[in-house]
């Protein structure tokens, strides 16, 4: 990299950090402010994030002024989840109608033209591994669909992810290891077991490269609640056991991508998904081990949240972080986990972290009259990386999706008794 590019990159990082610190001044969080942010974010999700088909536009490249797909089934599912939560708080039918439009697109991903994949959905990655179907793209996205079913009663929104969940169990589950394979070839229907499109140059990858516990989204818990099929409960508990047995002492899952044990780097959201699934497991079974394991993850993230509420995208176990990417979705997602721990009786230590997250999310949003209509009203997150020989600076839809979930959960926790 040339010195000019190095200096440009550093200058960009300094500008981002400076702007973020200006936004994150001390703030209070009255109910009116929470509701204003939920409405602004939900309008942005309905009017901007969802395209004409109903799917999320995903990642906005600010240098190009252009949107790019990134795991659309997952991103759209998260937008749906955020809109449903916003609807449940505000009762604004616009948000529910937008969620239904997105849900209609999502259920349209059901694969019907390949007998080997019948029941699965087209859960394409669409970033650097192209069209491969990714297990967690399905499961992360499915959570929004089950919640959409919960408020509409439309069985399509539960039937399609349920069928896909059964397909993955029949084809991708590794019972002796309590894990699922990660990737499926969409043309052949082959489950990828001996190589990884994420690491194309890696010969003879081990099991932890091609498979994970993959409990993001708690799809089998949702399938159990929907169908009453005890097998789904048993599968979900087995996966929770796999999550539990692979957690390390720091409360993370460093043996699996997108964490990097070699670089001692952990992904800002991946570990929170596993903690969330363990909380789901605790609430389903009462098994204290699951709650204790989620608590370990919550404590690790509390250590990495900065004084103003910031959580960076790339964090290292040494305590360092790359400050060129600010992960607003992690600020909100960590807040969701801390709040659930609190509600389950073990999270009093996180009250300050929760408040820091609320203040950060309220302050770090684009104004509704922002001149770039692709951003106006959205919640802030920036991911900077090198791609295609240049800088790829993305503002991500998931900041708004997770922000809506977090502020809605916070609103219900603090204000529900006064607003009913």
Short mmCIF file of C-alpha atoms in Angstrom, two decimals:
data_model
loop_
_atom_site.label_atom_id
_atom_site.label_comp_id
_atom_site.label_asym_id
_atom_site.label_seq_id
_atom_site.Cartn_x
_atom_site.Cartn_y
_atom_site.Cartn_z
CA UNK A 1 0.00 0.00 0.00
CA UNK A 2 1.37 3.46 -0.91
CA UNK A 3 2.08 6.07 1.76
CA UNK A 4 -0.67 8.20 0.25
CA UNK A 5 -3.22 5.42 0.65
CA UNK A 6 -2.02 4.73 4.18
CA UNK A 7 -2.42 8.39 5.11
CA UNK A 8 -5.83 8.54 3.40
CA UNK A 9 -7.00 5.51 5.34
CA UNK A 10 -5.77 6.97 8.62
CA UNK A 11 -7.39 10.30 7.83
CA UNK A 12 -10.70 8.55 7.11
CA UNK A 13 -10.47 6.67 10.40
CA UNK A 14 -9.77 9.89 12.31
CA UNK A 15 -12.70 11.65 10.63
CA UNK A 16 -15.06 8.81 11.50
CA UNK A 17 -13.91 8.69 15.12
CA UNK A 18 -14.12 12.47 15.46
CA UNK A 19 -17.61 12.59 13.97
CA UNK A 20 -18.76 9.72 16.15
CA UNK A 21 -17.47 11.32 19.31
CA UNK A 22 -19.29 14.53 18.48
CA UNK A 23 -22.55 12.61 18.06
CA UNK A 24 -22.20 10.61 21.26
CA UNK A 25 -22.52 13.40 23.81
CA UNK A 26 -24.39 12.88 27.05
CA UNK A 27 -28.11 12.41 26.46
CA UNK A 28 -31.23 11.49 28.33
CA UNK A 29 -33.71 8.96 26.98
CA UNK A 30 -37.29 10.06 27.64
CA UNK A 31 -40.07 8.03 26.09
CA UNK A 32 -40.71 10.66 23.43
CA UNK A 33 -37.12 10.38 22.19
CA UNK A 34 -37.30 6.58 22.06
CA UNK A 35 -40.57 6.69 20.12
CA UNK A 36 -39.28 9.35 17.73
CA UNK A 37 -36.25 7.21 16.93
CA UNK A 38 -38.34 4.07 16.46
CA UNK A 39 -40.69 5.88 14.08
CA UNK A 40 -37.88 7.50 12.11
CA UNK A 41 -36.03 4.20 11.79
CA UNK A 42 -39.14 2.24 10.87
CA UNK A 43 -40.11 4.77 8.20
CA UNK A 44 -36.58 4.55 6.82
CA UNK A 45 -36.76 0.74 6.82
CA UNK A 46 -40.13 0.75 5.05
CA UNK A 47 -39.40 3.51 2.53
CA UNK A 48 -35.69 3.13 1.79
CA UNK A 49 -34.22 -0.16 2.99
CA UNK A 50 -36.80 -2.32 1.23
CA UNK A 51 -36.66 -2.24 -2.56
CA UNK A 52 -39.51 -2.65 -5.03
CA UNK A 53 -39.50 -6.45 -4.58
CA UNK A 54 -39.60 -6.19 -0.81
CA UNK A 55 -36.04 -7.33 -0.11
CA UNK A 56 -33.45 -5.36 1.81
CA UNK A 57 -31.01 -3.27 -0.20
CA UNK A 58 -28.38 -4.35 2.36
CA UNK A 59 -25.10 -2.37 2.11
CA UNK A 60 -24.82 1.23 0.86
CA UNK A 61 -21.44 2.12 -0.65
CA UNK A 62 -21.05 5.80 0.24
CA UNK A 63 -18.24 6.40 -2.25
CA UNK A 64 -20.35 5.12 -5.13
CA UNK A 65 -23.80 6.10 -3.89
CA UNK A 66 -24.91 2.54 -4.69
CA UNK A 67 -26.50 -0.37 -2.81
CA UNK A 68 -25.04 -3.88 -2.86
CA UNK A 69 -26.64 -7.20 -1.82
CA UNK A 70 -25.19 -9.05 1.15
CA UNK A 71 -26.97 -12.18 2.36
CA UNK A 72 -30.38 -10.75 1.39
CA UNK A 73 -32.41 -13.48 3.11
CA UNK A 74 -30.71 -12.67 6.42
CA UNK A 75 -30.74 -8.88 6.00
CA UNK A 76 -34.36 -8.86 4.89
CA UNK A 77 -35.33 -11.10 7.79
CA UNK A 78 -33.69 -8.65 10.18
CA UNK A 79 -35.53 -5.71 8.61
CA UNK A 80 -38.76 -7.66 9.08
CA UNK A 81 -37.88 -8.33 12.71
CA UNK A 82 -37.21 -4.64 13.32
CA UNK A 83 -40.41 -3.55 11.59
CA UNK A 84 -42.51 -6.06 13.53
CA UNK A 85 -41.07 -4.81 16.81
CA UNK A 86 -41.68 -1.20 15.77
CA UNK A 87 -45.29 -2.11 14.90
CA UNK A 88 -45.77 -3.80 18.26
CA UNK A 89 -44.67 -0.63 20.05
CA UNK A 90 -46.32 2.02 17.87
CA UNK A 91 -49.26 0.09 16.32
CA UNK A 92 -48.55 1.89 13.04
CA UNK A 93 -50.00 -0.29 10.28
CA UNK A 94 -47.48 1.08 7.77
CA UNK A 95 -44.70 -0.85 9.48
CA UNK A 96 -46.67 -4.09 9.47
CA UNK A 97 -47.57 -3.70 5.79
CA UNK A 98 -43.91 -3.14 4.94
CA UNK A 99 -42.92 -6.21 6.95
CA UNK A 100 -45.54 -8.26 5.09
CA UNK A 101 -44.21 -7.04 1.74
CA UNK A 102 -40.73 -8.15 2.79
CA UNK A 103 -42.10 -11.42 4.13
CA UNK A 104 -43.79 -12.13 0.79
CA UNK A 105 -40.42 -11.72 -0.93
CA UNK A 106 -38.74 -13.97 1.65
CA UNK A 107 -41.18 -16.86 1.32
CA UNK A 108 -40.73 -16.56 -2.44
CA UNK A 109 -37.18 -17.85 -1.93
CA UNK A 110 -38.54 -21.36 -1.44
CA UNK A 111 -36.78 -23.69 -3.91
CA UNK A 112 -39.27 -25.55 -6.09
CA UNK A 113 -37.28 -26.34 -9.25
CA UNK A 114 -34.63 -28.68 -7.79
CA UNK A 115 -35.93 -31.90 -6.20
CA UNK A 116 -32.74 -32.34 -4.19
CA UNK A 117 -33.28 -28.93 -2.57
CA UNK A 118 -37.06 -29.12 -2.21
CA UNK A 119 -38.03 -27.36 1.01
CA UNK A 120 -34.84 -25.32 1.26
CA UNK A 121 -34.79 -21.59 0.48
CA UNK A 122 -32.41 -19.70 -1.77
CA UNK A 123 -30.27 -18.39 1.10
CA UNK A 124 -27.53 -16.93 -1.09
CA UNK A 125 -24.54 -15.09 0.34
CA UNK A 126 -24.09 -12.70 -2.63
CA UNK A 127 -20.85 -11.15 -1.38
CA UNK A 128 -17.47 -12.77 -1.86
CA UNK A 129 -18.78 -16.35 -1.98
CA UNK A 130 -21.41 -15.54 -4.61
CA UNK A 131 -24.47 -17.75 -4.84
CA UNK A 132 -23.64 -20.52 -2.37
CA UNK A 133 -26.47 -21.19 0.08
CA UNK A 134 -25.42 -20.45 3.66
CA UNK A 135 -27.01 -22.15 6.66
CA UNK A 136 -26.85 -19.12 8.95
CA UNK A 137 -28.25 -16.86 6.21
CA UNK A 138 -31.41 -18.93 6.48
CA UNK A 139 -31.50 -19.17 10.27
CA UNK A 140 -30.62 -15.54 11.02
CA UNK A 141 -33.33 -14.46 8.59
CA UNK A 142 -35.95 -16.91 9.83
CA UNK A 143 -36.39 -15.19 13.21
CA UNK A 144 -38.11 -12.22 11.58
CA UNK A 145 -40.43 -14.50 9.62
CA UNK A 146 -41.68 -16.38 12.68
CA UNK A 147 -42.36 -13.08 14.42
CA UNK A 148 -44.23 -11.82 11.38
CA UNK A 149 -46.37 -14.95 11.57
CA UNK A 150 -46.95 -14.18 15.24
CA UNK A 151 -48.59 -10.82 14.50
CA UNK A 152 -50.38 -11.74 11.24
CA UNK A 153 -51.37 -15.38 11.64
CA UNK A 154 -50.31 -15.93 8.00
CA UNK A 155 -48.92 -19.47 8.06
CA UNK A 156 -46.76 -18.95 4.99
CA UNK A 157 -44.36 -16.92 7.11
CA UNK A 158 -43.81 -19.90 9.40
CA UNK A 159 -44.34 -22.79 6.97
CA UNK A 160 -41.52 -21.82 4.61
CA UNK A 161 -38.75 -21.40 7.22
CA UNK A 162 -40.04 -24.52 9.00
CA UNK A 163 -39.70 -26.60 5.84
CA UNK A 164 -36.21 -25.18 5.30
CA UNK A 165 -35.30 -26.03 8.90
CA UNK A 166 -36.38 -29.63 8.38
CA UNK A 167 -34.31 -29.77 5.17
CA UNK A 168 -31.18 -28.56 6.93
CA UNK A 169 -31.67 -31.08 9.73
CA UNK A 170 -32.04 -33.94 7.27
CA UNK A 171 -29.09 -32.88 5.13
CA UNK A 172 -26.66 -30.72 7.14
CA UNK A 173 -26.83 -31.96 10.74
CA UNK A 174 -23.79 -33.79 12.20
CA UNK A 175 -25.24 -35.42 15.33
CA UNK A 176 -22.01 -36.77 16.77
CA UNK A 177 -20.54 -33.25 16.79
CA UNK A 178 -23.77 -31.31 17.44
CA UNK A 179 -23.06 -29.06 14.47
CA UNK A 180 -24.44 -28.22 11.05
CA UNK A 181 -22.46 -27.90 7.84
CA UNK A 182 -22.25 -24.31 6.65
CA UNK A 183 -22.65 -24.32 2.87
CA UNK A 184 -24.75 -25.89 0.09
CA UNK A 185 -24.10 -25.76 -3.66
CA UNK A 186 -27.31 -24.29 -5.17
CA UNK A 187 -26.85 -26.05 -8.52
CA UNK A 188 -26.17 -29.61 -7.37
CA UNK A 189 -27.76 -29.53 -3.94
CA UNK A 190 -24.49 -30.90 -2.56
CA UNK A 191 -23.65 -30.08 1.06
CA UNK A 192 -20.05 -28.83 1.08
CA UNK A 193 -18.05 -31.04 3.45
CA UNK A 194 -14.47 -31.12 2.20
CA UNK A 195 -13.72 -27.55 1.17
CA UNK A 196 -14.95 -24.04 1.93
CA UNK A 197 -15.79 -21.22 -0.49
CA UNK A 198 -14.83 -18.86 2.34
CA UNK A 199 -11.28 -20.26 2.27
CA UNK A 200 -10.79 -21.45 -1.33
CA UNK A 201 -7.01 -21.84 -0.97
CA UNK A 202 -7.22 -23.98 2.15
CA UNK A 203 -6.60 -27.65 1.44
CA UNK A 204 -8.15 -30.33 3.63
CA UNK A 205 -9.96 -27.97 6.00
CA UNK A 206 -10.98 -29.37 9.35
CA UNK A 207 -14.53 -29.80 10.54
CA UNK A 208 -14.55 -26.44 12.32
CA UNK A 209 -13.98 -24.72 8.96
CA UNK A 210 -16.89 -26.36 7.14
CA UNK A 211 -19.31 -26.66 10.07
CA UNK A 212 -20.37 -24.83 13.24
CA UNK A 213 -23.02 -25.21 15.95
CA UNK A 214 -24.94 -22.70 13.79
CA UNK A 215 -27.58 -21.77 16.36
CA UNK A 216 -28.09 -18.22 15.07
CA UNK A 217 -31.77 -17.36 14.98
CA UNK A 218 -32.83 -20.35 17.16
CA UNK A 219 -34.77 -21.71 14.21
CA UNK A 220 -35.56 -25.08 15.80
CA UNK A 221 -36.90 -23.37 18.93
CA UNK A 222 -39.22 -21.32 16.70
CA UNK A 223 -40.15 -24.47 14.75
CA UNK A 224 -41.03 -26.20 18.02
CA UNK A 225 -43.19 -23.30 19.18
CA UNK A 226 -44.96 -23.30 15.80
CA UNK A 227 -45.43 -27.03 15.19
CA UNK A 228 -45.41 -28.53 18.68
CA UNK A 229 -43.14 -31.22 17.22
CA UNK A 230 -41.04 -32.46 20.16
CA UNK A 231 -38.28 -33.42 17.75
CA UNK A 232 -37.62 -29.73 17.11
CA UNK A 233 -37.26 -29.09 20.83
CA UNK A 234 -34.82 -31.99 21.10
CA UNK A 235 -32.78 -30.71 18.15
CA UNK A 236 -32.67 -27.21 19.57
CA UNK A 237 -31.44 -28.47 22.93
CA UNK A 238 -28.81 -30.58 21.21
CA UNK A 239 -27.56 -27.53 19.31
CA UNK A 240 -27.51 -25.50 22.53
CA UNK A 241 -25.36 -28.25 24.02
CA UNK A 242 -23.03 -27.93 21.03
CA UNK A 243 -22.85 -24.18 21.57
CA UNK A 244 -22.15 -24.73 25.25
CA UNK A 245 -19.38 -27.28 24.73
CA UNK A 246 -17.56 -25.13 22.16
CA UNK A 247 -17.60 -21.87 24.14
CA UNK A 248 -14.19 -20.80 25.43
CA UNK A 249 -13.30 -19.24 28.76
CA UNK A 250 -13.68 -15.70 27.39
CA UNK A 251 -17.31 -16.37 26.54
CA UNK A 252 -16.59 -16.54 22.79
CA UNK A 253 -16.44 -19.20 20.07
CA UNK A 254 -12.98 -18.56 18.68
CA UNK A 255 -12.70 -21.90 16.87
CA UNK A 256 -15.25 -20.81 14.28
CA UNK A 257 -15.35 -18.20 11.54
CA UNK A 258 -16.00 -15.28 11.37
CA UNK A 259 -13.89 -15.16 14.54
CA UNK A 260 -10.17 -15.66 13.92
CA UNK A 261 -8.27 -17.60 16.56
CA UNK A 262 -5.05 -17.08 14.63
CA UNK A 263 -5.40 -13.28 14.72
CA UNK A 264 -7.12 -13.24 18.15
CA UNK A 265 -9.93 -11.24 16.52
CA UNK A 266 -13.63 -11.71 17.25
CA UNK A 267 -16.61 -10.72 15.13
CA UNK A 268 -18.88 -8.03 16.63
CA UNK A 269 -22.19 -9.94 16.32
CA UNK A 270 -21.45 -13.66 15.81
CA UNK A 271 -20.88 -14.42 19.49
CA UNK A 272 -23.95 -12.42 20.48
CA UNK A 273 -26.10 -14.67 18.29
CA UNK A 274 -24.88 -17.71 20.16
CA UNK A 275 -25.48 -15.98 23.49
CA UNK A 276 -28.99 -15.07 22.31
CA UNK A 277 -29.67 -18.70 21.41
CA UNK A 278 -28.47 -19.79 24.85
CA UNK A 279 -30.89 -17.32 26.43
CA UNK A 280 -33.61 -18.86 24.29
CA UNK A 281 -32.47 -22.25 25.55
CA UNK A 282 -32.56 -21.10 29.16
CA UNK A 283 -36.06 -19.64 28.81
CA UNK A 284 -37.26 -22.88 27.19
CA UNK A 285 -35.65 -25.35 29.60
CA UNK A 286 -34.59 -23.46 32.74
CA UNK A 287 -31.08 -24.93 32.38
CA UNK A 288 -28.85 -22.62 34.42
CA UNK A 289 -25.77 -23.55 32.37
CA UNK A 290 -27.20 -21.74 29.35
CA UNK A 291 -27.82 -18.56 31.32
CA UNK A 292 -24.34 -18.70 32.85
CA UNK A 293 -22.74 -19.10 29.42
CA UNK A 294 -24.69 -16.16 27.98
CA UNK A 295 -23.60 -14.11 30.98
CA UNK A 296 -19.94 -14.80 30.14
CA UNK A 297 -20.50 -13.42 26.65
CA UNK A 298 -22.28 -10.37 28.00
CA UNK A 299 -19.37 -9.63 30.32
CA UNK A 300 -16.83 -9.91 27.50
CA UNK A 301 -18.74 -7.40 25.36
CA UNK A 302 -19.10 -5.03 28.29
CA UNK A 303 -15.31 -4.89 28.47
CA UNK A 304 -15.10 -3.86 24.82
CA UNK A 305 -17.81 -1.19 24.88
CA UNK A 306 -16.18 2.22 25.05
CA UNK A 307 -17.11 4.92 27.51
CA UNK A 308 -19.34 6.70 24.99
CA UNK A 309 -21.12 3.44 24.05
CA UNK A 310 -19.14 2.63 20.90
CA UNK A 311 -18.40 -0.93 19.84
CA UNK A 312 -16.00 -1.26 16.94
CA UNK A 313 -16.29 -3.80 14.16
CA UNK A 314 -12.90 -5.48 14.55
CA UNK A 315 -11.91 -6.19 18.16
CA UNK A 316 -8.91 -8.13 19.43
CA UNK A 317 -8.60 -10.16 22.62
CA UNK A 318 -5.65 -7.95 23.55
CA UNK A 319 -8.15 -5.14 24.07
CA UNK A 320 -7.24 -3.29 20.89
CA UNK A 321 -9.68 -2.44 18.13
CA UNK A 322 -9.54 -1.09 14.60
CA UNK A 323 -11.27 2.29 14.78
CA UNK A 324 -12.02 2.67 11.07
CA UNK A 325 -15.29 0.72 11.36
CA UNK A 326 -18.00 1.47 13.93
CA UNK A 327 -20.55 -1.28 14.49
CA UNK A 328 -23.87 0.27 15.42
CA UNK A 329 -25.64 -3.08 15.05
CA UNK A 330 -23.34 -4.54 17.73
CA UNK A 331 -24.09 -1.62 20.07
CA UNK A 332 -27.79 -2.48 19.73
CA UNK A 333 -27.39 -6.26 19.73
CA UNK A 334 -25.22 -6.19 22.84
CA UNK A 335 -27.89 -3.97 24.41
CA UNK A 336 -30.52 -6.60 23.56
CA UNK A 337 -28.45 -9.33 25.24
CA UNK A 338 -27.65 -7.21 28.32
CA UNK A 339 -31.31 -6.30 28.68
CA UNK A 340 -32.39 -9.95 28.45
CA UNK A 341 -29.79 -10.94 31.03
CA UNK A 342 -31.17 -8.21 33.28
CA UNK A 343 -34.71 -9.47 32.76
CA UNK A 344 -33.55 -12.98 33.64
CA UNK A 345 -32.18 -11.79 36.97
CA UNK A 346 -28.42 -11.80 36.33
CA UNK A 347 -27.77 -8.57 34.44
CA UNK A 348 -27.77 -5.78 37.04
CA UNK A 349 -24.09 -5.24 36.29
CA UNK A 350 -25.01 -4.21 32.73
CA UNK A 351 -27.43 -1.39 33.54
CA UNK A 352 -24.82 1.25 32.70
CA UNK A 353 -23.93 -0.53 29.45
CA UNK A 354 -27.58 -0.64 28.45
CA UNK A 355 -27.97 3.09 29.05
CA UNK A 356 -24.78 3.82 27.13
CA UNK A 357 -26.13 1.82 24.21
CA UNK A 358 -29.45 3.68 24.28
CA UNK A 359 -27.73 7.07 24.29
CA UNK A 360 -25.35 5.99 21.53
CA UNK A 361 -28.12 4.71 19.27
CA UNK A 362 -30.24 7.83 19.77
CA UNK A 363 -27.33 10.13 18.95
CA UNK A 364 -25.85 8.19 16.05
CA UNK A 365 -28.62 8.47 13.48
CA UNK A 366 -28.94 10.32 10.20
CA UNK A 367 -31.28 13.28 10.25
CA UNK A 368 -34.59 12.72 8.48
CA UNK A 369 -33.73 15.66 6.20
CA UNK A 370 -30.22 14.40 5.40
CA UNK A 371 -29.39 15.40 1.79
CA UNK A 372 -28.60 11.80 0.80
CA UNK A 373 -32.02 10.15 0.71
CA UNK A 374 -30.36 6.75 0.91
CA UNK A 375 -29.36 7.60 4.47
CA UNK A 376 -32.00 10.03 5.77
CA UNK A 377 -33.57 8.61 8.91
CA UNK A 378 -31.28 5.59 9.17
CA UNK A 379 -29.18 4.40 12.10
CA UNK A 380 -25.39 4.62 11.92
CA UNK A 381 -22.88 1.89 11.14
CA UNK A 382 -19.84 2.08 8.91
CA UNK A 383 -17.74 -0.84 7.72
CA UNK A 384 -14.49 -0.03 5.91
CA UNK A 385 -12.55 -2.70 4.04
CA UNK A 386 -10.30 -3.18 1.04
CA UNK A 387 -12.14 -4.63 -1.94
CA UNK A 388 -11.68 -4.62 -5.72
CA UNK A 389 -8.48 -2.62 -5.38
CA UNK A 390 -10.04 0.26 -3.45
CA UNK A 391 -11.78 1.25 -0.24
CA UNK A 392 -15.22 -0.20 0.29
CA UNK A 393 -17.03 2.02 2.79
CA UNK A 394 -20.49 0.71 3.58
CA UNK A 395 -23.36 2.05 5.67
CA UNK A 396 -25.26 -1.07 6.65
CA UNK A 397 -29.01 -1.67 6.93
CA UNK A 398 -28.54 -3.87 9.99
CA UNK A 399 -27.75 -0.85 12.17
CA UNK A 400 -31.38 0.20 11.71
CA UNK A 401 -32.79 -3.33 12.02
CA UNK A 402 -31.03 -4.07 15.29
CA UNK A 403 -31.58 -0.51 16.50
CA UNK A 404 -35.34 -0.92 16.08
CA UNK A 405 -35.25 -4.20 17.98
CA UNK A 406 -33.17 -2.77 20.82
CA UNK A 407 -35.10 0.48 21.26
CA UNK A 408 -38.39 -1.45 21.12
CA UNK A 409 -37.17 -3.89 23.77
CA UNK A 410 -35.90 -1.00 25.89
CA UNK A 411 -39.20 0.86 25.48
CA UNK A 412 -41.17 -2.17 26.59
CA UNK A 413 -38.88 -2.75 29.55
CA UNK A 414 -38.95 0.84 30.81
CA UNK A 415 -42.21 2.36 29.59
CA UNK A 416 -44.68 -0.44 28.82
CA UNK A 417 -46.43 -0.20 32.19
CA UNK A 418 -46.97 3.55 31.72
CA UNK A 419 -48.16 3.39 28.10
CA UNK A 420 -50.83 0.69 28.41
#
